Amino acid sequence: MFTGIIREIGKIESISPKRHTKRLSVKAGLLSKDAKIGDSVSVEGACLTVSAKSKDLLHFDVMSETLKGTTLDLLKKRDRVNLEPALKLSEGDLSGHLVSGHIDEIGVIKGILRGGRETAKFTIKIDPKNNLLLVNKGSVAVNGISLTVNETGRDYFVINMIPHSLKETTMETKRVGDRVNIEYDVMGKYVAKHSHIKTQKGVDETLLKEYGFM
């Protein structure tokens, strides 16, 4: 589990295709010192397992299913990536929101409105079926970054990023047309599923008893 607060930006040192996987070797700073083999690390919002370490490199073996469902398959050597270690239960206050590292879909940046060099408003296109998973002022993770939803539409949502968030993540270099990993708030997913079940069941005696009408 993660918080969506990016700890550092790593750099892709090499990519080694295998039959059913790709090995990503990521150059990291403090993360490479603290991480152990078997640890979970969020890379661009996707939860990966450290397969090996060497000096300041972390090596990840990425399954084909993960490659197909995220932007990791688009990475190239020297690309920068957002990194976050897994949340430890011993840590104190929780910043951001709970992020699982399991990507729900790949969105496309449709618009960027920059407020000088300091702030930026991103409009991100999504599958309309996922619209119900977003609410204004709710949370969403974009490339592993915990962000607040400022506006929603039928097939898009808008986020605003402050100077600190831009500087400390890879969003500063994003352009219109770039694809990003999106993970919706897990609470929203449970509520949507629960609501769907109730709608499918309709109103019956069991439902009325559950809500105290009988």
mmCIF file of N, CA, C and O in Angstrom, residues 12-18 21-26 60 62 67 72-79:
data_model
loop_
_atom_site.group_PDB
_atom_site.id
_atom_site.type_symbol
_atom_site.label_atom_id
_atom_site.label_comp_id
_atom_site.label_asym_id
_atom_site.label_seq_id
_atom_site.Cartn_x
_atom_site.Cartn_y
_atom_site.Cartn_z
ATOM 1 N N ILE A 12 15.369 5.514 -15.745
ATOM 2 C CA ILE A 12 15.510 4.191 -16.348
ATOM 3 C C ILE A 12 16.927 4.032 -16.889
ATOM 4 O O ILE A 12 17.351 4.760 -17.786
ATOM 5 N N GLU A 13 17.645 3.080 -16.322
ATOM 6 C CA GLU A 13 19.024 2.836 -16.736
ATOM 7 C C GLU A 13 19.077 1.846 -17.891
ATOM 8 O O GLU A 13 19.889 1.976 -18.801
ATOM 9 N N SER A 14 18.210 0.837 -17.856
ATOM 10 C CA SER A 14 18.175 -0.140 -18.944
ATOM 11 C C SER A 14 16.854 -0.887 -18.926
ATOM 12 O O SER A 14 16.170 -0.942 -17.900
ATOM 13 N N ILE A 15 16.501 -1.445 -20.091
ATOM 14 C CA ILE A 15 15.291 -2.254 -20.237
ATOM 15 C C ILE A 15 15.685 -3.520 -20.981
ATOM 16 O O ILE A 15 16.220 -3.452 -22.090
ATOM 17 N N SER A 16 15.447 -4.653 -20.350
ATOM 18 C CA SER A 16 15.849 -5.930 -20.950
ATOM 19 C C SER A 16 14.629 -6.800 -21.204
ATOM 20 O O SER A 16 14.060 -7.391 -20.268
ATOM 21 N N PRO A 17 14.176 -6.892 -22.458
ATOM 22 C CA PRO A 17 13.003 -7.730 -22.775
ATOM 23 C C PRO A 17 13.331 -9.208 -22.583
ATOM 24 O O PRO A 17 14.415 -9.667 -22.919
ATOM 25 N N LYS A 18 12.378 -9.931 -22.019
ATOM 26 C CA LYS A 18 12.472 -11.381 -21.907
ATOM 27 C C LYS A 18 11.244 -11.980 -22.569
ATOM 28 O O LYS A 18 10.453 -11.261 -23.181
ATOM 29 N N THR A 21 8.363 -11.238 -19.796
ATOM 30 C CA THR A 21 8.550 -10.108 -18.889
ATOM 31 C C THR A 21 9.519 -9.104 -19.492
ATOM 32 O O THR A 21 10.118 -9.348 -20.548
ATOM 33 N N LYS A 22 9.652 -7.981 -18.812
ATOM 34 C CA LYS A 22 10.717 -7.029 -19.086
ATOM 35 C C LYS A 22 11.399 -6.727 -17.766
ATOM 36 O O LYS A 22 10.728 -6.576 -16.736
ATOM 37 N N ARG A 23 12.715 -6.639 -17.788
ATOM 38 C CA ARG A 23 13.422 -6.218 -16.583
ATOM 39 C C ARG A 23 13.726 -4.731 -16.698
ATOM 40 O O ARG A 23 14.431 -4.293 -17.622
ATOM 41 N N LEU A 24 13.180 -3.957 -15.773
ATOM 42 C CA LEU A 24 13.461 -2.528 -15.703
ATOM 43 C C LEU A 24 14.528 -2.302 -14.646
ATOM 44 O O LEU A 24 14.377 -2.736 -13.496
ATOM 45 N N SER A 25 15.587 -1.617 -15.026
ATOM 46 C CA SER A 25 16.631 -1.248 -14.075
ATOM 47 C C SER A 25 16.540 0.257 -13.863
ATOM 48 O O SER A 25 16.686 1.032 -14.805
ATOM 49 N N VAL A 26 16.261 0.636 -12.637
ATOM 50 C CA VAL A 26 15.996 2.038 -12.320
ATOM 51 C C VAL A 26 17.067 2.582 -11.388
ATOM 52 O O VAL A 26 17.334 2.014 -10.323
ATOM 53 N N PHE A 60 13.536 -4.538 -11.527
ATOM 54 C CA PHE A 60 12.169 -5.031 -11.422
ATOM 55 C C PHE A 60 11.851 -5.914 -12.624
ATOM 56 O O PHE A 60 12.121 -5.530 -13.770
ATOM 57 N N VAL A 62 8.895 -7.148 -14.748
ATOM 58 C CA VAL A 62 7.505 -6.727 -14.941
ATOM 59 C C VAL A 62 6.781 -7.728 -15.834
ATOM 60 O O VAL A 62 7.212 -7.994 -16.967
ATOM 61 N N LEU A 67 2.516 -4.851 -18.039
ATOM 62 C CA LEU A 67 2.981 -4.026 -19.161
ATOM 63 C C LEU A 67 1.807 -3.581 -20.023
ATOM 64 O O LEU A 67 1.739 -2.421 -20.454
ATOM 65 N N LEU A 72 4.053 1.421 -18.392
ATOM 66 C CA LEU A 72 5.427 0.929 -18.224
ATOM 67 C C LEU A 72 5.993 0.378 -19.524
ATOM 68 O O LEU A 72 7.203 0.414 -19.744
ATOM 69 N N ASP A 73 5.134 -0.129 -20.397
ATOM 70 C CA ASP A 73 5.596 -0.679 -21.668
ATOM 71 C C ASP A 73 6.091 0.419 -22.611
ATOM 72 O O ASP A 73 6.744 0.130 -23.614
ATOM 73 N N LEU A 74 5.783 1.679 -22.297
ATOM 74 C CA LEU A 74 6.189 2.802 -23.148
ATOM 75 C C LEU A 74 7.513 3.418 -22.703
ATOM 76 O O LEU A 74 8.062 4.288 -23.394
ATOM 77 N N LEU A 75 8.023 2.973 -21.558
ATOM 78 C CA LEU A 75 9.245 3.579 -21.033
ATOM 79 C C LEU A 75 10.456 3.290 -21.905
ATOM 80 O O LEU A 75 10.570 2.226 -22.515
ATOM 81 N N LYS A 76 11.369 4.270 -21.928
ATOM 82 C CA LYS A 76 12.613 4.142 -22.687
ATOM 83 C C LYS A 76 13.787 4.463 -21.767
ATOM 84 O O LYS A 76 13.602 5.051 -20.697
ATOM 85 N N LYS A 77 14.961 4.071 -22.196
ATOM 86 C CA LYS A 77 16.165 4.369 -21.422
ATOM 87 C C LYS A 77 16.289 5.874 -21.211
ATOM 88 O O LYS A 77 16.006 6.664 -22.106
ATOM 89 N N ARG A 78 16.641 6.248 -19.994
ATOM 90 C CA ARG A 78 16.826 7.629 -19.546
ATOM 91 C C ARG A 78 15.512 8.348 -19.222
ATOM 92 O O ARG A 78 15.533 9.504 -18.820
ATOM 93 N N ASP A 79 14.366 7.677 -19.387
ATOM 94 C CA ASP A 79 13.105 8.280 -18.949
ATOM 95 C C ASP A 79 13.105 8.423 -17.428
ATOM 96 O O ASP A 79 13.659 7.587 -16.708
#
